[in-house]
Structures are given as structure tokens and as C-alpha cells.
Coordinates of C-alpha atoms and ligand atoms in Angstrom, one line a residue:
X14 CA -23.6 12.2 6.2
X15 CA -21.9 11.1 9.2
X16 CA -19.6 8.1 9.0
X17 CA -21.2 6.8 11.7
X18 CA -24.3 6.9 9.7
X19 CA -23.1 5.7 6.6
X20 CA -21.6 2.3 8.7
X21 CA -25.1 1.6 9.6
X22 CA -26.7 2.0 6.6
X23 CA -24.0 -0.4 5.0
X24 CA -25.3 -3.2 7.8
X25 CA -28.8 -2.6 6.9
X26 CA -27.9 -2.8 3.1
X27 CA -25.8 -5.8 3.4
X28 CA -28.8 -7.4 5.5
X29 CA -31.2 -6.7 2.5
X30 CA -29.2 -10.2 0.6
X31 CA -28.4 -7.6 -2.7
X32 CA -24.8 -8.0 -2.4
X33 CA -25.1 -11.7 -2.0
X34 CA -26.3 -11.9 -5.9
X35 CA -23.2 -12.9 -8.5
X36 CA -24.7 -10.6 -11.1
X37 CA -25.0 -7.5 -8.7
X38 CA -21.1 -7.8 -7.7
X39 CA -20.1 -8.5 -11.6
X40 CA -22.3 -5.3 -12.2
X41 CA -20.7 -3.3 -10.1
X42 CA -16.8 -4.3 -11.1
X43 CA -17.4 -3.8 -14.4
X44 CA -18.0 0.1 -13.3
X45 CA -15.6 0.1 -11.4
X46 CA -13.3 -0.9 -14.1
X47 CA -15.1 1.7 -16.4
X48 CA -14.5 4.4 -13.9
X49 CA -10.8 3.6 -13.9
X50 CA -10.2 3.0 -17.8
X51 CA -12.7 6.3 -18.6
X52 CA -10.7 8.5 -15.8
X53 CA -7.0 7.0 -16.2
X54 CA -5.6 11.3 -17.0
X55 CA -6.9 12.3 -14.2
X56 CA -5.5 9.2 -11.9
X57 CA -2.1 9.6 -13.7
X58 CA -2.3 13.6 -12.8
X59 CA -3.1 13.1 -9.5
X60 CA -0.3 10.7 -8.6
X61 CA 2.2 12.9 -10.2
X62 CA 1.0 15.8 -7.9
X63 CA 1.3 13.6 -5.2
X64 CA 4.6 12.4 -5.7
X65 CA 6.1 12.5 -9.3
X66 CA 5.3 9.4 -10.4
X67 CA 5.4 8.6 -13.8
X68 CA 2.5 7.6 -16.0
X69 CA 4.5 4.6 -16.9
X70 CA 5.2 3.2 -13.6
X71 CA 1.5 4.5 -12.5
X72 CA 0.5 1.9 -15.2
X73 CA 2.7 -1.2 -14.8
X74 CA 2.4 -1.2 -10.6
X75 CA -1.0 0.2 -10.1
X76 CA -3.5 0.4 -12.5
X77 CA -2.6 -2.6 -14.5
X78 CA -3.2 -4.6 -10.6
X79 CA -6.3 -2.6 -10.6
X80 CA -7.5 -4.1 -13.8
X81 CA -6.1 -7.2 -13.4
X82 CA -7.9 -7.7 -10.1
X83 CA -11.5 -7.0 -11.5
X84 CA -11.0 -9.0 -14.4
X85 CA -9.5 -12.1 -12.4
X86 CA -13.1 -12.1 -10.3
X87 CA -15.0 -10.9 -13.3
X88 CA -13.6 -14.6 -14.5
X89 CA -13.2 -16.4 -11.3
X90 CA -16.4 -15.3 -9.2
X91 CA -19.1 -18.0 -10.4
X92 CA -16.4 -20.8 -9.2
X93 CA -15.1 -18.8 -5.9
X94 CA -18.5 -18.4 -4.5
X95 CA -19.7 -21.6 -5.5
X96 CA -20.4 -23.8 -2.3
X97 CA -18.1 -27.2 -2.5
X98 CA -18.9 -30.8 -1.6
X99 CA -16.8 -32.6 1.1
X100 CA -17.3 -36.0 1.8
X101 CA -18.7 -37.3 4.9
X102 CA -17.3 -39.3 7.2
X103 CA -18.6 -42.4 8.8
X104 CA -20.5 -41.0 12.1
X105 CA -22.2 -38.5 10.0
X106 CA -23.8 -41.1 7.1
X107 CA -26.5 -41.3 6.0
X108 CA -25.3 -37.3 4.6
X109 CA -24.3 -34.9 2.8
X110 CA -21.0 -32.4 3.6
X111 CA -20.5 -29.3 1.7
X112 CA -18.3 -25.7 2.3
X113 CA -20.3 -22.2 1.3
X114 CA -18.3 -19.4 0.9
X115 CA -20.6 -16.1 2.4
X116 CA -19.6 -12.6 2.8
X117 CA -18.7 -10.9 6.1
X118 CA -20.7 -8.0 6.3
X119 CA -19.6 -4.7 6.2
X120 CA -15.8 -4.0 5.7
X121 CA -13.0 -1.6 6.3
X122 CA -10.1 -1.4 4.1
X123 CA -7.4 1.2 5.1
X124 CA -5.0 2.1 2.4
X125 CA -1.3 3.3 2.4
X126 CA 0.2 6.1 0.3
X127 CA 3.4 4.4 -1.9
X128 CA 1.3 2.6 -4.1
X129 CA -2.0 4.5 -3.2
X130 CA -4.5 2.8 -5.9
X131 CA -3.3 -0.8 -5.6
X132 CA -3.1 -0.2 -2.4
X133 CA -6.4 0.6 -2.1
X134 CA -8.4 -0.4 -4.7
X135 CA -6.9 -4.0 -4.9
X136 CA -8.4 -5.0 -1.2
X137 CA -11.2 -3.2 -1.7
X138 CA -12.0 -4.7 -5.0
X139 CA -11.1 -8.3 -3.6
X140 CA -13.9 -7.5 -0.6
X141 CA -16.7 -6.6 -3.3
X142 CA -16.1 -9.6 -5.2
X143 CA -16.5 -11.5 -2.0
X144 CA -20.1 -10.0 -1.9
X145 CA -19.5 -7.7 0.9
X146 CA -20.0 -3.5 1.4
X147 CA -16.5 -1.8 2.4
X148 CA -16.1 1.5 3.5
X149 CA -12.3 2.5 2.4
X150 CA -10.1 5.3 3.9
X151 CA -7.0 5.6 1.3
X152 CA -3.8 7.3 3.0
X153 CA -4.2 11.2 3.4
X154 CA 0.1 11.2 2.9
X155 CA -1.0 11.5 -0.7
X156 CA -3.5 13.7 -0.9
X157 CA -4.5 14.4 -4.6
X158 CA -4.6 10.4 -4.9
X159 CA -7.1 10.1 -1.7
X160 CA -9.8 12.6 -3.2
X161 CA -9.9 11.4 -7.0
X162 CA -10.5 8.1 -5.5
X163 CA -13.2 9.6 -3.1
X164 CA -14.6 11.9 -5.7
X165 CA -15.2 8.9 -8.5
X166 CA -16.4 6.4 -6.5
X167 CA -18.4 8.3 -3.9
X168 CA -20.1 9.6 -7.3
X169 CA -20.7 6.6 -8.8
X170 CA -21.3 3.8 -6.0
X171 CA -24.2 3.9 -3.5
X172 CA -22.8 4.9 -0.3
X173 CA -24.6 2.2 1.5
X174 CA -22.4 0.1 -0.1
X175 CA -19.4 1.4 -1.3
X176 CA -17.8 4.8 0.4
X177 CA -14.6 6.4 0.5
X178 CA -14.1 8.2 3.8
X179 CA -11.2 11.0 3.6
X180 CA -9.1 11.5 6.6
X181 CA -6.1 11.0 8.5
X182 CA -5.6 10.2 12.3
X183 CA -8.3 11.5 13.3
X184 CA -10.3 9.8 11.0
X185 CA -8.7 6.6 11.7
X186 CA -9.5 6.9 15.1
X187 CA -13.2 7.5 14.8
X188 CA -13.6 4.6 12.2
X189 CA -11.6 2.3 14.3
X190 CA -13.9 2.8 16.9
X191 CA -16.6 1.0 15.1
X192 CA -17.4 -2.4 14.6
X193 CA -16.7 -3.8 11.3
X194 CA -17.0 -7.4 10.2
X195 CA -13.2 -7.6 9.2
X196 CA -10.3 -4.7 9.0
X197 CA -7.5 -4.5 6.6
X198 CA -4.9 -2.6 6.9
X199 CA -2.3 -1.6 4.7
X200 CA 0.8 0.8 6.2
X201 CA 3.5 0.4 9.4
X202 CA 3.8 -2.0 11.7
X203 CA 4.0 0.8 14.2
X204 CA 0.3 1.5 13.0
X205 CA -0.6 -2.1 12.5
X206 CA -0.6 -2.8 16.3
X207 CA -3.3 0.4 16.7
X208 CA -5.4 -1.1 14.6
X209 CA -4.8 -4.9 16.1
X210 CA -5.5 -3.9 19.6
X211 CA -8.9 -1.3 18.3
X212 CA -10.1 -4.5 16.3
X213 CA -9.7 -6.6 19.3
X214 CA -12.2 -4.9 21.3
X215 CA -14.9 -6.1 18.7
X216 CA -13.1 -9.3 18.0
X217 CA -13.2 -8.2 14.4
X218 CA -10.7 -10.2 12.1
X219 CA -8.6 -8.3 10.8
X220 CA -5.4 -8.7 7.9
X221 CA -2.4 -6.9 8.8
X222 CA 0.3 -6.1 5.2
X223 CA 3.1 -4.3 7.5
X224 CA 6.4 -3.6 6.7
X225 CA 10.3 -4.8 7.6
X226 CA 13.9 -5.0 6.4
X227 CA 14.0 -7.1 3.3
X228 CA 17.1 -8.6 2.4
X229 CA 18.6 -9.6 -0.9
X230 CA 21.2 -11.8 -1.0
X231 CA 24.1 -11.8 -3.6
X232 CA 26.3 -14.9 -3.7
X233 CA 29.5 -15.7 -6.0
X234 CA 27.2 -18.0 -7.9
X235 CA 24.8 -15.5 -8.9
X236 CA 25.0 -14.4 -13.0
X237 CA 26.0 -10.6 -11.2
X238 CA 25.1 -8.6 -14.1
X239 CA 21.3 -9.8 -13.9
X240 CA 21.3 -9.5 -10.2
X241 CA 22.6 -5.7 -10.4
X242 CA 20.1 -5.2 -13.4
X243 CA 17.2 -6.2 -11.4
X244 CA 18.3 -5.0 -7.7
X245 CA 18.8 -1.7 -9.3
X246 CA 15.1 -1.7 -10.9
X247 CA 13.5 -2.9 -7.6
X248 CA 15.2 -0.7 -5.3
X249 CA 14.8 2.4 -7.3
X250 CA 11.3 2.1 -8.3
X251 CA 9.1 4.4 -6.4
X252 CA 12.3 5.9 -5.1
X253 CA 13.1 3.2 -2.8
X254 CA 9.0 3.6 -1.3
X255 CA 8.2 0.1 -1.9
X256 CA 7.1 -2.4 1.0
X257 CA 8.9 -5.3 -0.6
X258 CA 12.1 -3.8 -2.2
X259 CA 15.7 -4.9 -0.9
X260 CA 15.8 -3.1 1.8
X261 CA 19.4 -4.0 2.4
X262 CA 21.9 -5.9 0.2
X263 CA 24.2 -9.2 1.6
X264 CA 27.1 -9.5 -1.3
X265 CA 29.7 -12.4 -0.9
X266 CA 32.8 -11.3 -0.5
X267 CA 34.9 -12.5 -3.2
X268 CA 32.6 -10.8 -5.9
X269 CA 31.8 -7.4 -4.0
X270 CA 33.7 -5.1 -5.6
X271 CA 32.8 -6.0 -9.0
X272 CA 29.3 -6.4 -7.9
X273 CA 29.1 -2.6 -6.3
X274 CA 30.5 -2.0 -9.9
X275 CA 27.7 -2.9 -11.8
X276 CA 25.4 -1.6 -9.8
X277 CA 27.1 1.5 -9.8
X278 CA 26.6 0.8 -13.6
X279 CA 23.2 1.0 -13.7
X280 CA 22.1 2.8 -11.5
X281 CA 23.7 5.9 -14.3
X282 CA 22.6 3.5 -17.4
X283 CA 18.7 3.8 -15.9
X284 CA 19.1 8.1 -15.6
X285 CA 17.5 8.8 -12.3
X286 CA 18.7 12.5 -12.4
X287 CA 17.0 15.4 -10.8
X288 CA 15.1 16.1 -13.8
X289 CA 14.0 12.6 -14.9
X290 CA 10.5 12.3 -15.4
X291 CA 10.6 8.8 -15.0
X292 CA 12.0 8.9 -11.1
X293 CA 9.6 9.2 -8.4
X294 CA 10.0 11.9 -5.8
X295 CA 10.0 11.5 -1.6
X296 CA 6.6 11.8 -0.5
X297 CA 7.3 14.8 1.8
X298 CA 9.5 16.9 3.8
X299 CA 9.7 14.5 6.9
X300 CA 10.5 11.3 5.5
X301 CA 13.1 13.6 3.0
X302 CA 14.8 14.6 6.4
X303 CA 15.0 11.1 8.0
X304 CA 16.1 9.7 4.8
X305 CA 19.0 12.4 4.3
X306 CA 20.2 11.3 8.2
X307 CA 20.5 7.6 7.2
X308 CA 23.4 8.6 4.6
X309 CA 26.9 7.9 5.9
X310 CA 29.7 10.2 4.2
X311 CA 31.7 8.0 5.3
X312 CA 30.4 5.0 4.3
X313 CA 29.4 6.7 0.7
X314 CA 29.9 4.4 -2.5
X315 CA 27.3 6.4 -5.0
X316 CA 25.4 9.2 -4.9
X317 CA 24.1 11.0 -2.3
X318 CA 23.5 13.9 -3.7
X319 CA 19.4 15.8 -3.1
X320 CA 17.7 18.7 -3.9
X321 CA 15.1 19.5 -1.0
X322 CA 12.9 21.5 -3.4
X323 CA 12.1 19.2 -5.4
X324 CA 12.0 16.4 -2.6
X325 CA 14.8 14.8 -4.9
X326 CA 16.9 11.9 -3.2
X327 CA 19.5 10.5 -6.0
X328 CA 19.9 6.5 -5.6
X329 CA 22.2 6.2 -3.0
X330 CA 24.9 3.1 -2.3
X331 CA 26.2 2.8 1.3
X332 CA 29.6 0.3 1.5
X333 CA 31.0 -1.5 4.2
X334 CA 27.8 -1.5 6.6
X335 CA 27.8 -3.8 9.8
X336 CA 24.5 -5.0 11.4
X337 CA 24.7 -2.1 14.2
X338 CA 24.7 0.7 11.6
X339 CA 21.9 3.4 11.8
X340 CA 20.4 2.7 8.4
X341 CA 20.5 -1.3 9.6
X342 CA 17.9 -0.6 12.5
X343 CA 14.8 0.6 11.0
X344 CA 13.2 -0.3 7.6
X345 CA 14.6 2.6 4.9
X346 CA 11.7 3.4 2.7
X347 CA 13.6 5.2 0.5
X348 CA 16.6 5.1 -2.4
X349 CA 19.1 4.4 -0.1
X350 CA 20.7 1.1 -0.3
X351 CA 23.3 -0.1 1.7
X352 CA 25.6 -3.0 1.1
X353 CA 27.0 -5.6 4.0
X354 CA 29.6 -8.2 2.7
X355 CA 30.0 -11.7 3.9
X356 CA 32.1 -14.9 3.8
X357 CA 30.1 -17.7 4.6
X358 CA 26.3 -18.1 3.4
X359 CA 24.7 -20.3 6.3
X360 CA 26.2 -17.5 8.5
X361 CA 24.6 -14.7 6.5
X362 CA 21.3 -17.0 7.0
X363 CA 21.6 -16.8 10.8
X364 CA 22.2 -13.5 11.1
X365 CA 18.8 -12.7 9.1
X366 CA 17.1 -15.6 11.4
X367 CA 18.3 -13.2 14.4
X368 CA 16.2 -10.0 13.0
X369 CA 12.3 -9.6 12.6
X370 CA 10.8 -12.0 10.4
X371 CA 10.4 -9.2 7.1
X372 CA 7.8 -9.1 4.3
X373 CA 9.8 -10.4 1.5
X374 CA 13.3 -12.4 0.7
X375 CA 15.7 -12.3 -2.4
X376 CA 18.2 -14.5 -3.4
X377 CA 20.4 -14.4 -6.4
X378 CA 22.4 -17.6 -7.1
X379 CA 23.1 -20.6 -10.0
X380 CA 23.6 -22.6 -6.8
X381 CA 21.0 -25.0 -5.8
X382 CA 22.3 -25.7 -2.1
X383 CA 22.1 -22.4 -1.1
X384 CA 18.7 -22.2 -3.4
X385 CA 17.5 -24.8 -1.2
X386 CA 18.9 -23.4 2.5
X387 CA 17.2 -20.0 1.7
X388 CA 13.4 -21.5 1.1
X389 CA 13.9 -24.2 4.1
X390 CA 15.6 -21.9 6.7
X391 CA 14.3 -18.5 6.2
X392 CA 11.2 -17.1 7.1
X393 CA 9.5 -14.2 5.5
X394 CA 6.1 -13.5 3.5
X395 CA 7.5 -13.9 -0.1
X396 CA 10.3 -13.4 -2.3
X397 CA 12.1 -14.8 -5.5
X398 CA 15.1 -16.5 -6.2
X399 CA 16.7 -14.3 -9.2
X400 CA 14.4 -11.7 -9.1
X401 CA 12.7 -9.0 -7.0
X402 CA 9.5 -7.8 -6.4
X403 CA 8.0 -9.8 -9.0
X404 CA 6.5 -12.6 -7.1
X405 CA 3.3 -10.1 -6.4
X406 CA 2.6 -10.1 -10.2
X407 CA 1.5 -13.4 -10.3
X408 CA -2.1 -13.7 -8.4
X409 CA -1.8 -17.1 -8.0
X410 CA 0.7 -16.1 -5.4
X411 CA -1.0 -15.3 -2.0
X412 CA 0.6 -11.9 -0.8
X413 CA 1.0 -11.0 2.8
X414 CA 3.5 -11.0 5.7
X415 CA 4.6 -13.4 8.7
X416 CA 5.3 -12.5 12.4
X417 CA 6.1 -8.4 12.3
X418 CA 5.9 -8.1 8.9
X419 CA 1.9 -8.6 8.8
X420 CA -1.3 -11.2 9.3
X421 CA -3.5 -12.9 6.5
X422 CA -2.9 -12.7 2.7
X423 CA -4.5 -11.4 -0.6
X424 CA -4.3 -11.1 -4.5
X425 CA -6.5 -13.8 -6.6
X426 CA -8.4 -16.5 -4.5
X427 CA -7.0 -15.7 -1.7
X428 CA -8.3 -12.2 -1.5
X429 CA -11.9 -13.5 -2.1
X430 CA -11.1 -15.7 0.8
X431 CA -9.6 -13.4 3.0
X432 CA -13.3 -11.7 3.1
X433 CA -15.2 -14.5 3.1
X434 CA -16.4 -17.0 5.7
X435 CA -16.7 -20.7 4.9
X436 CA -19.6 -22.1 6.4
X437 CA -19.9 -25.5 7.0
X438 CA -23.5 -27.4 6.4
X439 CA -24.1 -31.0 7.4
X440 CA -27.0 -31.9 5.9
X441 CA -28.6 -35.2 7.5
X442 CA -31.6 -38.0 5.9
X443 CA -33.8 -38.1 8.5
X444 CA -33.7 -42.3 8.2
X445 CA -31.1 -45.2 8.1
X446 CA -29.6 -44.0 11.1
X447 CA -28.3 -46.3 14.1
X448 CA -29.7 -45.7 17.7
X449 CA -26.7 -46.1 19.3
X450 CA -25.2 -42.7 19.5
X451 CA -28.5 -42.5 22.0
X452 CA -29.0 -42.6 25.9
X453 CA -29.3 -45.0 27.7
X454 CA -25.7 -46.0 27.1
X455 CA -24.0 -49.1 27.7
X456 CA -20.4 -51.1 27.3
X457 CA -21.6 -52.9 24.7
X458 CA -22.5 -49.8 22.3
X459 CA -19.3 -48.2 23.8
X460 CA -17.6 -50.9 22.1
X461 CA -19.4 -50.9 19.0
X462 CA -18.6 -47.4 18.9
X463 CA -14.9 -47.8 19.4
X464 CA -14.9 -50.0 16.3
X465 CA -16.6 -47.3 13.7
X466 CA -14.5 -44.5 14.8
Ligands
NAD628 P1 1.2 4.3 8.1 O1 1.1 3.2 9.0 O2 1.8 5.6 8.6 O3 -0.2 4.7 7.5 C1 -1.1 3.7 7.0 C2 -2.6 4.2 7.3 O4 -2.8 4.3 8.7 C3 -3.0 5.5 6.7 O5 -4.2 5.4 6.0 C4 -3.0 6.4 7.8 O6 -4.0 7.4 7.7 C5 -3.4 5.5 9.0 N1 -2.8 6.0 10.3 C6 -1.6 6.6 10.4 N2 -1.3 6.8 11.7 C7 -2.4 6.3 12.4 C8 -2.8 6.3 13.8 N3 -2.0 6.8 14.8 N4 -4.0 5.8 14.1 C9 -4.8 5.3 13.2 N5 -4.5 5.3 11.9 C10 -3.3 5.8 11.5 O7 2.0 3.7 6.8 P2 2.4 4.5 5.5 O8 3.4 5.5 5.8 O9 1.2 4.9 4.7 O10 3.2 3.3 4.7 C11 4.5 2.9 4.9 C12 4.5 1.6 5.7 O11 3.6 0.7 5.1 C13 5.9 0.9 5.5 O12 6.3 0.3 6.7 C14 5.6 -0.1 4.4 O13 6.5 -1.2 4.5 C15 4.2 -0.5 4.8 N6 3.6 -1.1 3.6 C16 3.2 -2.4 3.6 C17 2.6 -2.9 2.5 C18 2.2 -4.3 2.4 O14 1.6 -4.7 1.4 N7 2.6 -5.2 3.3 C19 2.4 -2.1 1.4 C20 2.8 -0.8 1.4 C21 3.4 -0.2 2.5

């Protein structure tokens, strides 16, 4: 079947009301969640084809989000898509005010390829709770990944409401060309403003989770041995292919060298060798080539060292970087991680206020100033204070970007509400009410009226 075809068949379905139902969307993410518990070999087998990663870290960052996600609507949906009293002002008495939450219609979700399921399958899943049909084209970059997810869903779902459509550009291109009744879209800002200007020929809202340079910021306050411990984890998982890991280290000056030490430190303690089964490889030959030019000999701390048959990019520390480096100008997606010092924090806050607004922000620090000057005077989607990376785990959080780094947000309620639409009913008695909002008008009711409102 066309894709074309299948689109329509999802408006026709979505028409029928079936989707609307609470028990028909709790039905069908409990088999989703069967699906992914019964088949979690063959997910971990595919990801490892795709790009060596681990069953453990397949687990903690993407099908424990998977499962999460299904069970938080499995929970939440009876209270998300209940409709919500408001009260009624004045004007509008004698009345009654109240907020329903409906679906949108038919929806696309376009996935990226460094976390391919959550990627996928965590948008997607928030757009079925919300009672809508979604057509979802996962990233082709990771190819084994894309076509278990087409083959057990397009299996076990009816296509005319849930399909997986394999593809690439091309693909893209063709789908893009339709009209949905909300896009979202997961990969590069380069990408992000394709799909922005093909959604605005439909006017079809759309959510945008693009990338940027994250920063993490390393003062003399910080406790340095859990900063390094965690920077080191957050960089290096997924090899560096992570939309909100520190892109880019700021380390004060006075503790630098004993900071690059510990990192340094555990970067061997957490054995990320050529052979380590628990280190995720570069996704393929061209982003291994643009990775290898962003290394510096000269500017080399730690490691550099690859193996380009077994896409293999050791974690890599770059010293004494200035803002007009190459590796400074474009996000790194990858285990590269170079280090800028500085001497005066505000400063170090202006100079991030001068780039692109990025995705996510770390700060490690004791010190509640500076605490307090990163959350007021910074802006970026999300970050921690002490940590990184970790602020997605809690669904409470909403997740998404700010100027280049993205539109909209997901994860828990506000994923349900990203593809919903709150309609607003005013419902009137059809007594008690004063004739003077009426023609012929007159001073004296104008001055009444000036009074009530
Ligand atoms: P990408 O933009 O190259 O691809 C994303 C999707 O767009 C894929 O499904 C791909 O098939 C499609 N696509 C690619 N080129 C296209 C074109 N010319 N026309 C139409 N569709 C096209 O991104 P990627 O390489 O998969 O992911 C890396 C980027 O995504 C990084 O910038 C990263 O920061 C960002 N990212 C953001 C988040 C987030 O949640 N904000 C998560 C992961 C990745």
C-alpha cells in the first residue's frame, strides 16, 4: 500500500470516533508494551548491529523510557483526557466553563538514529495516548533498528492507525508533502527547518527536538571528583551521540589541571577500549571522518587514538580550546570533548549568552550565587545543576528545546498535551440573563456595562 493511501485511510479511521475511546488506547499500549517486553533479543540485536550498543545501555536509555512511557499513560490517561471545569466569569453567568482535551487527527512522528527507540517510540507512544493515529518514519542511519520496529508493529497494529513507513530522504520528502494534523520531528536543526517550512504550507503544528552546543560548567566550588565522575559518564555514553551531552566543557581556572586529571582518571577507570562491549561505536563512516578532523594534535590531552574498522573513536580530551576553535563551531556528536578554561564566571555566562540558545545546560558548583546566575541568566531547554543528562529521566520534566535548539516539549503530561487540542466549551442557561449586552444601545447601558467589567 501506498503511503499516500495509508494517510487517508488513517483520516477516515480517526473520523470513525474509535480512537477517541480510553479503553481502545489502553488496549493498544498494553500491546505495545507486550510487543517490546516479548521481543526485547531481537531489539537488543538489532541496535548492536546498528551501532554496538550494549544491551545494558539499550536498557537503561531506551527501553526502560519505552516502558516507562506506556505505563505513565496506562496510569495517567483517565485524568489527562478528562475535560476540566473553569470558572466563569461575570459576562458569561448564568454558565458553565470547562477545557476538553481531544486528539488531533492523524500524526507524523519522525524519529532520529542515536537513541532510535526512545526516539521513536516515546513520541509516538505519547501521540496514541492522546487518542490519535500516527504514522512514524524512524531514522534509516540505523537501519536494523528502523525495520524491527517496522516489522513488529506493522504486524501487529492496524495500518489505519498505526504504521511505520521505512525510508530516508526520499521518503521524507514524499510524507512531508502531506498534510498531517501535527509533525514531530526528532534530528538536526539543519533538518528541522525542512520540515518547519514543509509543515507551513499546511499550517500543520509541528514540535521541533533539534540539536546545539551544550555546555557544562566546572567552577572551583564544584565537589571535582563527582563532576569528573558524571561528565565522564554523560559524555561518553553512546560515544559522545547524545543530543544533550556536554558538548563542550568551561573549567575555572585555578582547579583545571587537577580537574583534566580526574577526568583523565576515569575516563581509563570506565574501560572504553577498542574491545569493550560496553562502548558504543560511530554510527558510520562519514560522521567517523568528520569526527577524526575535529581532533587537534596539538591541542591533545587524552586519547585520540581510532580504529576505522571497527568505527572505533577512543574518548578523546582537547585542552586549551578558544571559542574560535574548529570543534567550537559546530555541535560534536561524538566522544570528543574539549576543555576551555576561564577566570571569571559572569564572563563565562556571557560568552554562552553570545552563542545559539542550546538544548541543555550543566553546572557543577557548592556555590549558590553562581547556582542562582546560571538558572536566571541562561537560556537553554534543560539541564542540571550537579548532574548531566539526568533531568530527562524524570517525566515530570517537560523535555524540549528553545530558539535553535527546538519547538514544543514532551515526556509525561506534556507529551499527551503536545498532541492534543484543548477545546474550550461555554455552555450557557438559556434564562436569567440581562438584555443589555443587546441593540439598541445606549449611554446609560454603556455605563452599566463599564461597571460589571
Ligand atoms: P537528521 O536531521 O539528519 O535526521 C533526522 C530525520 O530526518 C531522519 O529520520 C532522516 O531520515 C530525516 N531527514 C534527513 N535529511 C532529510 C531531508 N533533507 N529532508 C527530509 N528529511 C530528512 O538528524 P540525525 O543525524 O538523525 O540526528 C542527529 C541530530 O539530531 C543532532 O543534531 C542531535 O542533537 C539531534 N537530536 C536531537 C534530539 C532531541 O531530543 N532534541 C534527540 C536526538 C538527536
Amino acid at each position: 500500500m501506498k503511503v499516500q493511501e495509508v494517510v487517508s485511510h488513517q483520516k477516515a479511521f480517526f473520523k470513525t470516533q474509535q480512537t477517541k475511546n480510553i479503553k481502545f488506547r489502553k488496549m493498544y499500549l498494553e500491546k505495545l508494551r507486550d510487543i517490546v517486553v516479548k521481543n526485547e533479543d531481537l531489539l537488543y540485536e538489532a541496535i548492536h548491529q546498528d551501532f554496538g550498543k550494549s544491551k545494558f545501555d539499550t536498557f537503561t536509555t531506551e527501553l526502560s523510557f519505552v516502558l516507562n512511557d506506556i505505563n505513565y499513560y496506562l496510569k495517567n490517561l483517565n485524568t489527562l483526557s478528562k475535560p476540566r471545569s473553569v470558572r466563569t466569569n461575570l459576562s458569561n453567568q448564568i454558565g458553565k466553563s470547562s477545557i476538553h482535551p481531544e486528539p488531533l487527527g492523524c500524526v507524523l512522528v519522525i524519529g532520529a538514529w542515536n537513541y532510535p527507540y526512545q526516539l521513536s517510540l516515546s513520541p509516538m507512544i505519547a501521540a496514541l495516548a492522546a487518542g490519535n493515529c500516527c504514522i512514524l518514519k524512524p531514522s534509516e542511519i540505523a537501519e536494523h533498528t528502523m525495520k524491527i520496529m517496522a516489522k513488529l508493529i506493522n504486524e501487529n497494529f492496524p495500518p489505519e492507525y498505526l504504521y511505520v513507513y521505512e525510508g530516508g530522504v526520499e521518503e521524507t520528502t514524499e510524507l512531508l508533502q502531506l498534510k498531517f494534523d501535527k509533525i514531530f520531528f526528532t534530528g538536526s536543526t539543519k533538518v528541522g527547518k525542512i520540515v518547519y517550512k514543509a509543515a507551513a504550507e499546511n499550517l500543520t503544528p509541528v514540535v521541533l527536538e533539534l540539536g546545539g552546543k551544550s555546555p557544562a560548567i566546572v567552577t572551583k566550588d564544584a565537589d571535582l571528583e563527582v563532576a569528573a565522575k558524571r561528565i565522564v559518564w554523560g559524555k561518553f555514553l553512546n560515544a559522545g551521540q547524545t543530543c544533550v551531552a556536554p558538548d563542550y566543557l568551561l573549567v575555572e581556572e585555578s582547579i583545571h589541571e587537577q580537574f583534566l586529571e580526574m577526568v583523565r582518571k576515569y575516563i581509563t577507570e570506565f574501560q572504553y577500549g577498542p574491545d569493550s562491549e560496553q562502548y558504543t561505536r560511530i554510527i558510520n563512516q562519514r560522521n567517523f571522518q568528520r569526527l577524526l578532523k575535529l581532533i587537534d594534535p596539538e591541542k591533545l590531552y587524552f586519547g585520540g587514538n581510532f580504529d576505522e574498522g571497527k568505527l572505533y573513536i577512543e574518548p578523546t580530551l582537547l585542552k586549551n580550546i578558544n571559542w574560535e576553535d574548529d570543534v567550537m563551531q559546530e555541535e560534536i556528536f561524538g566522544p570528543i570533548l574539549p576543555v576551555i578554561r576561564f577566570k571569571n564566571f559572569n564572563l563565562v555566562l556571557n560568552s554562552i549568552l553570545e552563542l545559539e540558545k542550546p538544548l541543555a545546560a550543566y553546572l557543577f558548583t557548592r556555590n549558590s550565587e553562581e547556582k542562582e546566575a546560571f538558572t536566571s541568566k541562561l537560556s537553554f531547554g534543560g539541564g542540571c545543576i550537579n548532574d548531566v543528562i539526568m533531568h530527562l529521566g524524570n517525566e515530570r520534566l517537560p523535555f524540549g528545546g528553545v530558539g535553535t535548539s527546538g519547538i514544543g516539549n514532551y515526556h509525561g503530561t506534556y507529551g499527551f498535551e503536545a498532541f492534543s487540542h484543548q477545546k474550550s466549551i461555554l455552555e450557557k442557561a438559556t434564562w436569567g440573563e440581562p438584555s443589555i449586552k443587546y441593540p439598541p444601545y445606549s449611554e446609560k447601558k454603556l455605563n452599566w456595562i463599564r461597571k460589571f467589567l
